[in-house]
Coordinates of C-alpha atoms and ligand atoms in Angstrom, one line a residue:
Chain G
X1 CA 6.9 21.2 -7.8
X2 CA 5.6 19.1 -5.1
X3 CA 7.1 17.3 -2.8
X4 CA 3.9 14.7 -2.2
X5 CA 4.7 13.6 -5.6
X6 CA 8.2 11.9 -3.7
X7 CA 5.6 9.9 -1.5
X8 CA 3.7 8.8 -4.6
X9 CA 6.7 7.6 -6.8
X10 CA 8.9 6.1 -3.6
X11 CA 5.6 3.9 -2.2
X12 CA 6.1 0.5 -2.6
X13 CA 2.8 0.1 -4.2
X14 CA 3.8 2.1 -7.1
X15 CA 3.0 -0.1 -10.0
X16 CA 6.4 -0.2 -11.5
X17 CA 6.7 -4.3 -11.4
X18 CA 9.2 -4.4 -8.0
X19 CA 7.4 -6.2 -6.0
X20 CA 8.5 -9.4 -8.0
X21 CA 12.4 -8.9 -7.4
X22 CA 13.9 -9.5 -4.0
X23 CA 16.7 -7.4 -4.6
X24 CA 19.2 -10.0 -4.2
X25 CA 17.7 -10.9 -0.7
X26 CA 16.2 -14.6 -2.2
X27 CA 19.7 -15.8 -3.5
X28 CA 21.0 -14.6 0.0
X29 CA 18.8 -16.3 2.1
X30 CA 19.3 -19.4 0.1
X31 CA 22.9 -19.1 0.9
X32 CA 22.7 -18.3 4.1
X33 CA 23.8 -14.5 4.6
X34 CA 20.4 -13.5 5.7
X35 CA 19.0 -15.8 8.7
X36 CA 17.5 -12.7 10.7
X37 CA 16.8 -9.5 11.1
X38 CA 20.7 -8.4 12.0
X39 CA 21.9 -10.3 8.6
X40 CA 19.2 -8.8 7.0
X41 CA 20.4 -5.2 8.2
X42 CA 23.7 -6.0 7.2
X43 CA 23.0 -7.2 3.6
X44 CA 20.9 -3.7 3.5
X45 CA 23.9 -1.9 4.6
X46 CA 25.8 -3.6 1.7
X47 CA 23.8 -3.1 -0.6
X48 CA 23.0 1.1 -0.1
X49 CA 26.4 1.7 -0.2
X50 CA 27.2 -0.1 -3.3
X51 CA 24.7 -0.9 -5.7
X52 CA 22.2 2.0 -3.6
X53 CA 24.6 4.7 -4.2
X54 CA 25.2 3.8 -7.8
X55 CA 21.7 4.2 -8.9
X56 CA 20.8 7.2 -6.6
X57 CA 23.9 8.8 -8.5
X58 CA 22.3 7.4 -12.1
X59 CA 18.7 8.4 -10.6
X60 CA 20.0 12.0 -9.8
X61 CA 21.9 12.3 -12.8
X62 CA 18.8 12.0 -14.8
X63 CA 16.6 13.9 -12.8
X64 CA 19.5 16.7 -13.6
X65 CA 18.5 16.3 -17.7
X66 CA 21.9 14.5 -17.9
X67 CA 22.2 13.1 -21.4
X68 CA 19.7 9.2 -20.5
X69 CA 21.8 7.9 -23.6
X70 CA 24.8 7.8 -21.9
X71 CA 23.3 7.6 -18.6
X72 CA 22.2 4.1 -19.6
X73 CA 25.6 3.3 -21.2
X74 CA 27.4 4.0 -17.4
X75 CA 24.4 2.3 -15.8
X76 CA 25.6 -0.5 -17.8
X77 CA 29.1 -0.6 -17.6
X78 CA 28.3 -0.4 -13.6
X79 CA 26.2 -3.7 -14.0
X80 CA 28.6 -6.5 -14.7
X81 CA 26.1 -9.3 -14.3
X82 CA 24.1 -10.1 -17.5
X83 CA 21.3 -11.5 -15.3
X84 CA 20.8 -7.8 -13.3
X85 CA 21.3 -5.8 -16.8
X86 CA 18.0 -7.8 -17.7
X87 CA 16.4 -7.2 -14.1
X88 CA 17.2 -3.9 -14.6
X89 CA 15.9 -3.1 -17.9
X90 CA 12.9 -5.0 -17.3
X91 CA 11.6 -2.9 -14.3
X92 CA 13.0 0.2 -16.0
X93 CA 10.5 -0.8 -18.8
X94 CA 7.6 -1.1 -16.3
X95 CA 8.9 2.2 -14.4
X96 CA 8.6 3.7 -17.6
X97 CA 4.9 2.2 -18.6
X98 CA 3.7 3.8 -14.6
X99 CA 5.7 7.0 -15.2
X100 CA 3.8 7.5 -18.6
X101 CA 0.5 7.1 -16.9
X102 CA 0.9 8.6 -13.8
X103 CA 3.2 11.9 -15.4
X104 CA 2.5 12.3 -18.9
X105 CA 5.5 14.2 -20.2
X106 CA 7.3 14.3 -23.3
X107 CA 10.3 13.1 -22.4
X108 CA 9.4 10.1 -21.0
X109 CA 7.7 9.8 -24.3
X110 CA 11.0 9.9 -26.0
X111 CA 12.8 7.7 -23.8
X112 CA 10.3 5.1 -24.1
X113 CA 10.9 5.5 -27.6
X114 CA 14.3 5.6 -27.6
X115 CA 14.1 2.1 -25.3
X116 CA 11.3 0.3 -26.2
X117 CA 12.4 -3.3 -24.0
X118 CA 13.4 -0.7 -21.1
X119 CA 16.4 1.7 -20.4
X120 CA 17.9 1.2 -16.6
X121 CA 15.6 1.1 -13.8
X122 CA 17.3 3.9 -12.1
X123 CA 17.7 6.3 -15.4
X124 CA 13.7 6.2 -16.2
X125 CA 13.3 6.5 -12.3
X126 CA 15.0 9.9 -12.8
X127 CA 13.5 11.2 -15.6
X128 CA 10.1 9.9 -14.0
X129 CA 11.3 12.5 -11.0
X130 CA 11.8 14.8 -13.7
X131 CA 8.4 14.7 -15.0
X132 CA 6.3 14.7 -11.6
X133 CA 8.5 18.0 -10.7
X134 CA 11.1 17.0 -8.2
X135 CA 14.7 17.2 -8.0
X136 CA 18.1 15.3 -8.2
X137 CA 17.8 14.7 -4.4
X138 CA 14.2 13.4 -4.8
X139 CA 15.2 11.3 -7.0
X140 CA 18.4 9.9 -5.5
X141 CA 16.1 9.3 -2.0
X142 CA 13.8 7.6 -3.9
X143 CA 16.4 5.2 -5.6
X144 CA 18.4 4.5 -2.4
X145 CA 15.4 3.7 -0.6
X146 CA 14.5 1.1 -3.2
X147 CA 17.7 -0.4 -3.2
X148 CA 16.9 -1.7 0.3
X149 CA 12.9 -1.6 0.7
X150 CA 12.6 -4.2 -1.6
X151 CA 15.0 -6.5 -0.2
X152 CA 13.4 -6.2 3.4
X153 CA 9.7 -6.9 2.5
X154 CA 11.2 -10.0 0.4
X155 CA 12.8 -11.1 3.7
X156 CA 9.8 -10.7 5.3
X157 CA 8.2 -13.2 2.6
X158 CA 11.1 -15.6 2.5
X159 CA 11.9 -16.2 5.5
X160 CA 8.0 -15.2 7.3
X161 CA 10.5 -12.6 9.3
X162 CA 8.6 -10.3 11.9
X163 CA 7.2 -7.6 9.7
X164 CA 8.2 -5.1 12.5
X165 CA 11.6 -6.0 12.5
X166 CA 12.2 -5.3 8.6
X167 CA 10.9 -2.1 9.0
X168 CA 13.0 -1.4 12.2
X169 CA 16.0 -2.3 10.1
X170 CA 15.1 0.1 7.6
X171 CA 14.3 2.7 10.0
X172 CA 18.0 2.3 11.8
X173 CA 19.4 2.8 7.9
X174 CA 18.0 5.9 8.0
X175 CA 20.3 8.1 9.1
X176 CA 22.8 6.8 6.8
X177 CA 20.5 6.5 3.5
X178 CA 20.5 10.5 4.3
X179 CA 24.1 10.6 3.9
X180 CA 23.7 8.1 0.4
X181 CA 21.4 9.8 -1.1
X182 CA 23.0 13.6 -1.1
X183 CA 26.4 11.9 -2.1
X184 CA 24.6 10.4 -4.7
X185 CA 23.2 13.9 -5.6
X186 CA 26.5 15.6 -5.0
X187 CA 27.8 13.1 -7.7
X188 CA 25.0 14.0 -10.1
X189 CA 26.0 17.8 -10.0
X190 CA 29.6 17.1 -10.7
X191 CA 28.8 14.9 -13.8
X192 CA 26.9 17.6 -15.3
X193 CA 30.1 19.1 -15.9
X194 CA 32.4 16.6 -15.7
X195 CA 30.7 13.8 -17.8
X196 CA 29.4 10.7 -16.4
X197 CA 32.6 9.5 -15.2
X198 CA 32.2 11.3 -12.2
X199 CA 29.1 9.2 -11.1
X200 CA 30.1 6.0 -8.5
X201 CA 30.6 3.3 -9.7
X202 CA 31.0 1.0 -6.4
X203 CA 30.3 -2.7 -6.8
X204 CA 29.1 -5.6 -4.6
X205 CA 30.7 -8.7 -6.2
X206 CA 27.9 -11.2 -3.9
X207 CA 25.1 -9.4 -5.8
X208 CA 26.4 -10.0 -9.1
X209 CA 27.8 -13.5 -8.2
X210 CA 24.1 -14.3 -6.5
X211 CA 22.0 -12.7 -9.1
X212 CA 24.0 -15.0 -11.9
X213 CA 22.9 -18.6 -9.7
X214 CA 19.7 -17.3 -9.1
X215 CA 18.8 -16.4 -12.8
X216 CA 19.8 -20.4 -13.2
X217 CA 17.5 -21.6 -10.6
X218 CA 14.4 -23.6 -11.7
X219 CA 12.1 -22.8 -8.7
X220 CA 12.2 -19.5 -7.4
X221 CA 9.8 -17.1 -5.9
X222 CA 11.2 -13.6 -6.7
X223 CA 12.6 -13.1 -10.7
X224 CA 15.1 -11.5 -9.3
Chain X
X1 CA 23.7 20.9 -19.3
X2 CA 23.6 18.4 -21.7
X3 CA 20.1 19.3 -22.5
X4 CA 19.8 19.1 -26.2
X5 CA 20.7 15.2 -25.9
X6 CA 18.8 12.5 -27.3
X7 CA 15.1 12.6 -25.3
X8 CA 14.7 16.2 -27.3
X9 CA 15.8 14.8 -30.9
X10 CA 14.1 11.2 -31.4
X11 CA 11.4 11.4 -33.9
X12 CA 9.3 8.3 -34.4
X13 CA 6.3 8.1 -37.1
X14 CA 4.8 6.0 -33.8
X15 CA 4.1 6.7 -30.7
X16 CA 5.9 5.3 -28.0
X17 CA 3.9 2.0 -26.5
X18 CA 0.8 1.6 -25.4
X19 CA -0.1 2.3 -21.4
X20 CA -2.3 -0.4 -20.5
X21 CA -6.3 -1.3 -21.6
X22 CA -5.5 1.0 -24.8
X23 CA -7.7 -1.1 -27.5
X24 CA -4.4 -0.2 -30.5
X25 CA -1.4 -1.1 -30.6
X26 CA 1.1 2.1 -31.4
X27 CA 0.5 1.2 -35.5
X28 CA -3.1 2.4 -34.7
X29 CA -4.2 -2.0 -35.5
X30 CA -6.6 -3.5 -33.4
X31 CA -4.9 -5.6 -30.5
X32 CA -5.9 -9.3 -29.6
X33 CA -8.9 -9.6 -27.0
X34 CA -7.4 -10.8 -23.3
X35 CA -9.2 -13.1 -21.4
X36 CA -8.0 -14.0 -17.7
X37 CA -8.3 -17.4 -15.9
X38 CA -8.4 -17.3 -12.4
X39 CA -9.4 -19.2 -9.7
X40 CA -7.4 -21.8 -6.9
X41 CA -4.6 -23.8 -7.0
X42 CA -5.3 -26.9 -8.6
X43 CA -8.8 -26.1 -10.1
X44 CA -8.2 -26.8 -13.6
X45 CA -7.0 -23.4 -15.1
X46 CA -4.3 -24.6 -16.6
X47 CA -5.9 -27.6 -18.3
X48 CA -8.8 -25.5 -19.4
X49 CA -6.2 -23.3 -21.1
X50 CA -4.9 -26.5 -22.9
X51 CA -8.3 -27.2 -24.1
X52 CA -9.2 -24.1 -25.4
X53 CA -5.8 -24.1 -27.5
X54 CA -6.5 -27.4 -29.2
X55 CA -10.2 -26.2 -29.6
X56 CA -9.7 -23.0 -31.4
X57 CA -6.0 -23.1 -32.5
X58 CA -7.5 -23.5 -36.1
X59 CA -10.0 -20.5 -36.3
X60 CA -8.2 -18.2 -34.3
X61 CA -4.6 -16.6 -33.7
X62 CA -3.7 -17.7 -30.2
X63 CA -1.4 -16.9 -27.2
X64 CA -1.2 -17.8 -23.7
X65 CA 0.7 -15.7 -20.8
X66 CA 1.4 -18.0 -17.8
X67 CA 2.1 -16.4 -13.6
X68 CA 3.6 -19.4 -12.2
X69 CA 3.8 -18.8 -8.2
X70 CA 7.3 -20.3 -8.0
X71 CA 8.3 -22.0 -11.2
X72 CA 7.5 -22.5 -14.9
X73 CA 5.2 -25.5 -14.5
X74 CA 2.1 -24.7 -16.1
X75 CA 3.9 -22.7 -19.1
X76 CA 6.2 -26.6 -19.5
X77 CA 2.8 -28.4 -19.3
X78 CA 1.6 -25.8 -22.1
X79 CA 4.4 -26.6 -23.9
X80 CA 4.9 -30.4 -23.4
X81 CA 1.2 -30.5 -24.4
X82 CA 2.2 -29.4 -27.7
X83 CA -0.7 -27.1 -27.8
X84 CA 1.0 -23.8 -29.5
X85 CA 4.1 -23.5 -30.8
X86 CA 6.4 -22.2 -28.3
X87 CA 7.0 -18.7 -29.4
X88 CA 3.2 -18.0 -28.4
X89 CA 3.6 -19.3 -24.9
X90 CA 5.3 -16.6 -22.4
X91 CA 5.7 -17.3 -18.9
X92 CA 5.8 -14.4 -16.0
X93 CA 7.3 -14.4 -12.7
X94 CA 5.4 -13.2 -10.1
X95 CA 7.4 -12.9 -6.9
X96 CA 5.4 -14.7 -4.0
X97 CA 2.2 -13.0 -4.9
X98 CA 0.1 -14.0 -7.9
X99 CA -2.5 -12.1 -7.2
X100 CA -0.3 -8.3 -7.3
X101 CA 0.5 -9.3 -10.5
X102 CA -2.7 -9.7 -12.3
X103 CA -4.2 -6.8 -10.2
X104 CA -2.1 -4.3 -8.4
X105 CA 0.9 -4.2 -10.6
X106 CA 0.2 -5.6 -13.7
X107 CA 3.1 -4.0 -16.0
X108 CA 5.4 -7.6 -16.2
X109 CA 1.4 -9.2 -17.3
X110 CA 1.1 -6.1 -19.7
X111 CA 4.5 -6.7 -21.7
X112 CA 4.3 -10.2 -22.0
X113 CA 0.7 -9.6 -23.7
X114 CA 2.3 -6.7 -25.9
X115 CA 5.4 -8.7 -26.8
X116 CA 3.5 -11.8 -27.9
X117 CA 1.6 -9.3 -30.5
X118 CA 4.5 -7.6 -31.3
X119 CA 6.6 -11.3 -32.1
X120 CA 3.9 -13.6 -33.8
X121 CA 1.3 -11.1 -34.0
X122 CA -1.2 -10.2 -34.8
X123 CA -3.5 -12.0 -32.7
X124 CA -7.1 -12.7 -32.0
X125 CA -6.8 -13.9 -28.9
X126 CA -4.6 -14.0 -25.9
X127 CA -5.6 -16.1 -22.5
X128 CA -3.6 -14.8 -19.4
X129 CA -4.1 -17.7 -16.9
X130 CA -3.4 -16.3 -13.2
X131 CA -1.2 -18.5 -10.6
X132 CA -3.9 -19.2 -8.4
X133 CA -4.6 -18.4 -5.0
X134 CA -7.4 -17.2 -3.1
X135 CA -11.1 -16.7 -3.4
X136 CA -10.7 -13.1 -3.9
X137 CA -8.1 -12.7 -6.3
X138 CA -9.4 -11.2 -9.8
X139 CA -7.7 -9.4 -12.9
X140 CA -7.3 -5.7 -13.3
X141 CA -9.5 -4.5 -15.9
X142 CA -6.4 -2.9 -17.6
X143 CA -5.1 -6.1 -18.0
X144 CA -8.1 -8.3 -19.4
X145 CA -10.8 -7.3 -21.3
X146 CA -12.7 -10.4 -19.6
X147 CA -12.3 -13.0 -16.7
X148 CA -13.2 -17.0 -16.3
X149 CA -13.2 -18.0 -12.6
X150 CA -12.5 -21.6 -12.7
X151 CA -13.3 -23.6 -9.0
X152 CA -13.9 -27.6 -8.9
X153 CA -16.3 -29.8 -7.3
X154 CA -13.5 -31.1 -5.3
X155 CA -12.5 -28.2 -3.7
X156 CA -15.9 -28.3 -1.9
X157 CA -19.8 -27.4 -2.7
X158 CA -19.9 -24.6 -0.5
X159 CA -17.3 -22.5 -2.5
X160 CA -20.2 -21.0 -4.8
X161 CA -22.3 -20.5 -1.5
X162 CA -19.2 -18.1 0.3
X163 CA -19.1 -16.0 -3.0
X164 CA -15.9 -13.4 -3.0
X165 CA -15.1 -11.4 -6.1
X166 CA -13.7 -14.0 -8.1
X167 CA -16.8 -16.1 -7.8
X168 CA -19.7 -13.2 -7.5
X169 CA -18.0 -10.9 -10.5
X170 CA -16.4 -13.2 -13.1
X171 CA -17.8 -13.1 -16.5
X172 CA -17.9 -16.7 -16.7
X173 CA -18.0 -18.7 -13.9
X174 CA -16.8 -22.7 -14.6
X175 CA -17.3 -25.3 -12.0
X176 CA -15.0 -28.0 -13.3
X177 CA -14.3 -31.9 -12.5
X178 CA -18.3 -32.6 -12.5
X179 CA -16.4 -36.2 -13.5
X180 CA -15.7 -36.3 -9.6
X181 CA -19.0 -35.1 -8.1
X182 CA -19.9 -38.6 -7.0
X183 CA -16.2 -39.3 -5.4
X184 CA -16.0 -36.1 -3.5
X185 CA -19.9 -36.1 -2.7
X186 CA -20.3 -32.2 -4.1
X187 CA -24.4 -31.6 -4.7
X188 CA -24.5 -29.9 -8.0
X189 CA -27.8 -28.7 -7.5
X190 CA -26.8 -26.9 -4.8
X191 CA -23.5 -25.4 -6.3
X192 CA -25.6 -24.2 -9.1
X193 CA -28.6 -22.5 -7.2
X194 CA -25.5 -21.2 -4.7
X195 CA -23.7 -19.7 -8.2
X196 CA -27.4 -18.0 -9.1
X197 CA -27.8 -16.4 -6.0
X198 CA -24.8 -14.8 -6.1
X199 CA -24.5 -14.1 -9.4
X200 CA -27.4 -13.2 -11.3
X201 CA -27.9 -13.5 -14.9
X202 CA -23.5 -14.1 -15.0
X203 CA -23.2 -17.0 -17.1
X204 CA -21.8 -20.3 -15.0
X205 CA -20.7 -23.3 -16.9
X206 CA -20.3 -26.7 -15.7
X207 CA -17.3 -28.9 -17.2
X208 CA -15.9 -32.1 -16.6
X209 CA -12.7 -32.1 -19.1
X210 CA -12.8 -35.9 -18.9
X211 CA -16.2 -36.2 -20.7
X212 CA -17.3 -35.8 -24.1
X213 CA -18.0 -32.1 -24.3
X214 CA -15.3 -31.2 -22.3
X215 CA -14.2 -27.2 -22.7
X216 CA -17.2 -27.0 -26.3
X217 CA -19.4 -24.8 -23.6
X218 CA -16.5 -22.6 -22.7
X219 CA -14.6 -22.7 -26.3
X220 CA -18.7 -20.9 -27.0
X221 CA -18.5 -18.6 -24.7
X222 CA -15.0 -16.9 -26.0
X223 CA -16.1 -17.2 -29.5
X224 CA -18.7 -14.5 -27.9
X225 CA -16.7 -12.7 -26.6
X226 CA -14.3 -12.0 -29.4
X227 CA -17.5 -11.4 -31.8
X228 CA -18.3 -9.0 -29.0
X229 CA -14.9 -7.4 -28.8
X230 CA -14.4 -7.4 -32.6
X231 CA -18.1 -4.9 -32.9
X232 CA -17.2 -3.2 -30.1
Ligands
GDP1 N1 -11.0 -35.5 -13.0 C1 -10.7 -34.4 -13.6 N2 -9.5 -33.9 -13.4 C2 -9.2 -32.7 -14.0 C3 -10.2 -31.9 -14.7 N3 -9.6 -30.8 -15.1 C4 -8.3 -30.8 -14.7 N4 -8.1 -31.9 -14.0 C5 -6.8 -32.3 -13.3 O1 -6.7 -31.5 -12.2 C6 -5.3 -31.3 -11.9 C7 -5.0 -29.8 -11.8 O2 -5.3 -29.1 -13.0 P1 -4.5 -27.8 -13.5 O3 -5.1 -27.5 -14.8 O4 -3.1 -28.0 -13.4 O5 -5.0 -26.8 -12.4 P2 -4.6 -25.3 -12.1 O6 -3.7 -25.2 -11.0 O7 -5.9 -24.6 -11.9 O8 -3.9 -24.8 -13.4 C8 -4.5 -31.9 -13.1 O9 -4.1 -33.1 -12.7 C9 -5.6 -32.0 -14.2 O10 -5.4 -33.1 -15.0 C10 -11.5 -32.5 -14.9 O11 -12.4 -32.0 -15.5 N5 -11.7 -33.7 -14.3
MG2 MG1 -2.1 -23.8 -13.6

């Protein structure tokens, strides 16, 4: 194993099609929940704990070997919002395509199979982990990272926010994206025995409400 | 562990999807040829693509792939047009930055392409017309097997002159709305001994889509292509 591999698959220019979601952040600002860079900390904060944690769990779990099959089946039942199931089965098909090409491995071979329009984001995100030789915790990082990187450099694009002051806000969660992401692990290791009930499954009922009108609007910059 | 779940049982006769510039699909048939149209905001990529539909929708299996910057515009125009039937016109969303999605991170350009052959395939051809930004924004080469740069006379005569990758390394080069040379008071001349020096022997067509010939030159030009592609 190497741990570079982590920088490679958690860099924001990986080319696994995230750069075209906002992670919620463009229905927020259009409502008015983020304005600057404290609402946009605060939205992050949200969204790590909830949505963050429950696909660092999902991420670890997969890294693990857990079952992907029935990974995906709690990844869905976690995802109330028809409009995020698609987001997130869309970048879990373009994870997947990157993963292929950057890990070759047969298991992601079989997933893709298995899913050919895209399992989860945050299930192929762990067997990606899998295959480039890291470990639940790698994985859960990575996923709990994502749940709020990409939300800040939307910001930043939305509302032409100070670039330094997105990543400031990301550099203040820091401390408690430690704590996410080896709960998140933690979690992963008691589903291995206890079946993947014992995974989070915390909701944020403004990210599924926001995702649903923003999948409606007709002009838009992020799909999601 | 669960390990002996379902990633170690599937069997498939296939493999799983193709990766990216792959020249089969996964049933080991050749896939469509993909050209890219790039080029600013307002240059006439969009209306090119409409042309080239309704000039070789009859000899050829066509599809187009659409990146909007901020709404579905040019795949409605495509659509209100009438040029294809809907099913082979797919629209992607590009979040704020055309240009990542045609070159840095083109997996969401990559599906739509593989999905169009997959639902009214197979095809000849598929045109993947970029959103339009800057000078310097070109396709990934495992995205497109060949690019059309399309500027205007109206956007000024010394675009050819300042060059950039679009311009300099396009396979075609099209400098369109000659109709409104004389309005805009663009020297032609110029643009086209400006397009030589920078270009070389690189083809560069000029195309007023009000006038007779309107896209025959560039409808050619992919015709050689795709005999091209096919003996490759
Ligand atoms: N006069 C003139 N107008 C053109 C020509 N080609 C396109 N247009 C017009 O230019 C405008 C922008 O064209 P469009 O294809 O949407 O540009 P795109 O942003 O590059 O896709 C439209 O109003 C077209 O009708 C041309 O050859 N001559
Ligand atoms: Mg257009």
């Amino acid at each position: 194993m190497t741990r570079a591999a982590l920088l490679v698959l958690a860099d924001g220019r990986f080319p696994a099609g995230g750069h075209a979601h906002s992670g919620g952040a463009e229905a927020a600002v259009k409502a008015g929940r983020i304005t600057d860079a404290a609402s946009l900390e605060e939205f992050c904060r949200g969204r790590l704990h909830t949505a963050g944690l429950v696909s660092a769990a999902l991420a670890a779990a997969a890294a693990l070997g857990l079952d992907p099959v029935e990974l995906d089946e709690a990844a869905e039942a976690r995802t109330p919002s028809p409009a995020l199931r698609t987001a997130a089965r869309r970048l879990g098909r373009q994870m997947m395509r990157a993963a292929r090409a950057t890990w070759p491995h047969p298991e992601l071979d079989a997933l893709a199979r298995l899913f050919p329009k895209g399992a989860h984001q945050p299930v192929v995100l762990g067997v990606a982990a899998r295959a480039a030789g890291l470990g639940p915790a790698d994985a859960a990082y990575c996923s709990a990272y994502e749940s709020v990187s990409g939300a800040a450099t939307a910001t930043v694009r939305l509302l032409s926010l100070d670039p330094f002051d997105a990543t400031g806000v990301l550099a203040r969660l820091a401390p408690e994206l430690d704590r996410v992401a080896l709960a998140a692990a933690d979690a992963a290791r008691r589903a291995v025995d206890e079946g993947v009930d014992a995974l989070p499954a915390r909701s944020a009922p403004l990210l599924e409400i926001g995702a649903e009108a923003h999948a409606a609007w007709a002009v838009r910059l992020f799909a999601s | 562990m669960h390990l002996d779940h379902s990633l170690s049982s599937s069997h498939s006769h296939h493999g799983p999807s193709a990766i990216s510039a792959d020249a089969h699909r996964p049933d080991g048939s050749r896939r469509a040829l993909r050209i890219g149209l790039g080029g600013p905001v307002g240059s006439g990529k969009t209306a090119t693509v409409a042309a080239l539909c309704h000039a070789l929708r009859d000899e050829l299996s066509l599809a187009v792939v659409t990146n909007d910057i901020y709404t579905r515009e040019d795949a409605e125009f495509l659509l209100r047009e009438a040029v294809l039937p809907p099913e082979r016109i797919a629209a992607v969303e590009t979040g704020a930055c055309p240009h990542t999605a045609i070159r840095d991170d083109i997996s969401a350009n990559l599906e739509a392409v593989e999905d169009l052959e997959d639902e009214v395939g197979p095809l000849d051809l598929i045109l993947v017309e970029s959103g339009g930004d800057n000078l310097t924004a070109t396709f990934s080469k495992g995205l497109v097997d060949a690019q059309i740069f399309v500027i205007d006379v109206a956007g000024g005569d010394d675009i050819p002159r300042k060059g950039g990758p679009g311009v300099t390394t396009a396979d075609l080069l099209v400098v369109n709305k000659t109709d409104l040379a004389p309005y805009v008071g663009s020297d032609l001349g110029r643009m086209a001994a400006d397009a030589k020096a920078q270009r070389a022997e690189l083809p560069v067509v000029f195309q007023s889509l009000r006038g007779d010939k309107g896209v025959a030159a560039v409808a050619d030009w992919v015709r050689g292509q795709l005999a091209a592609w096919r003996a490759r």
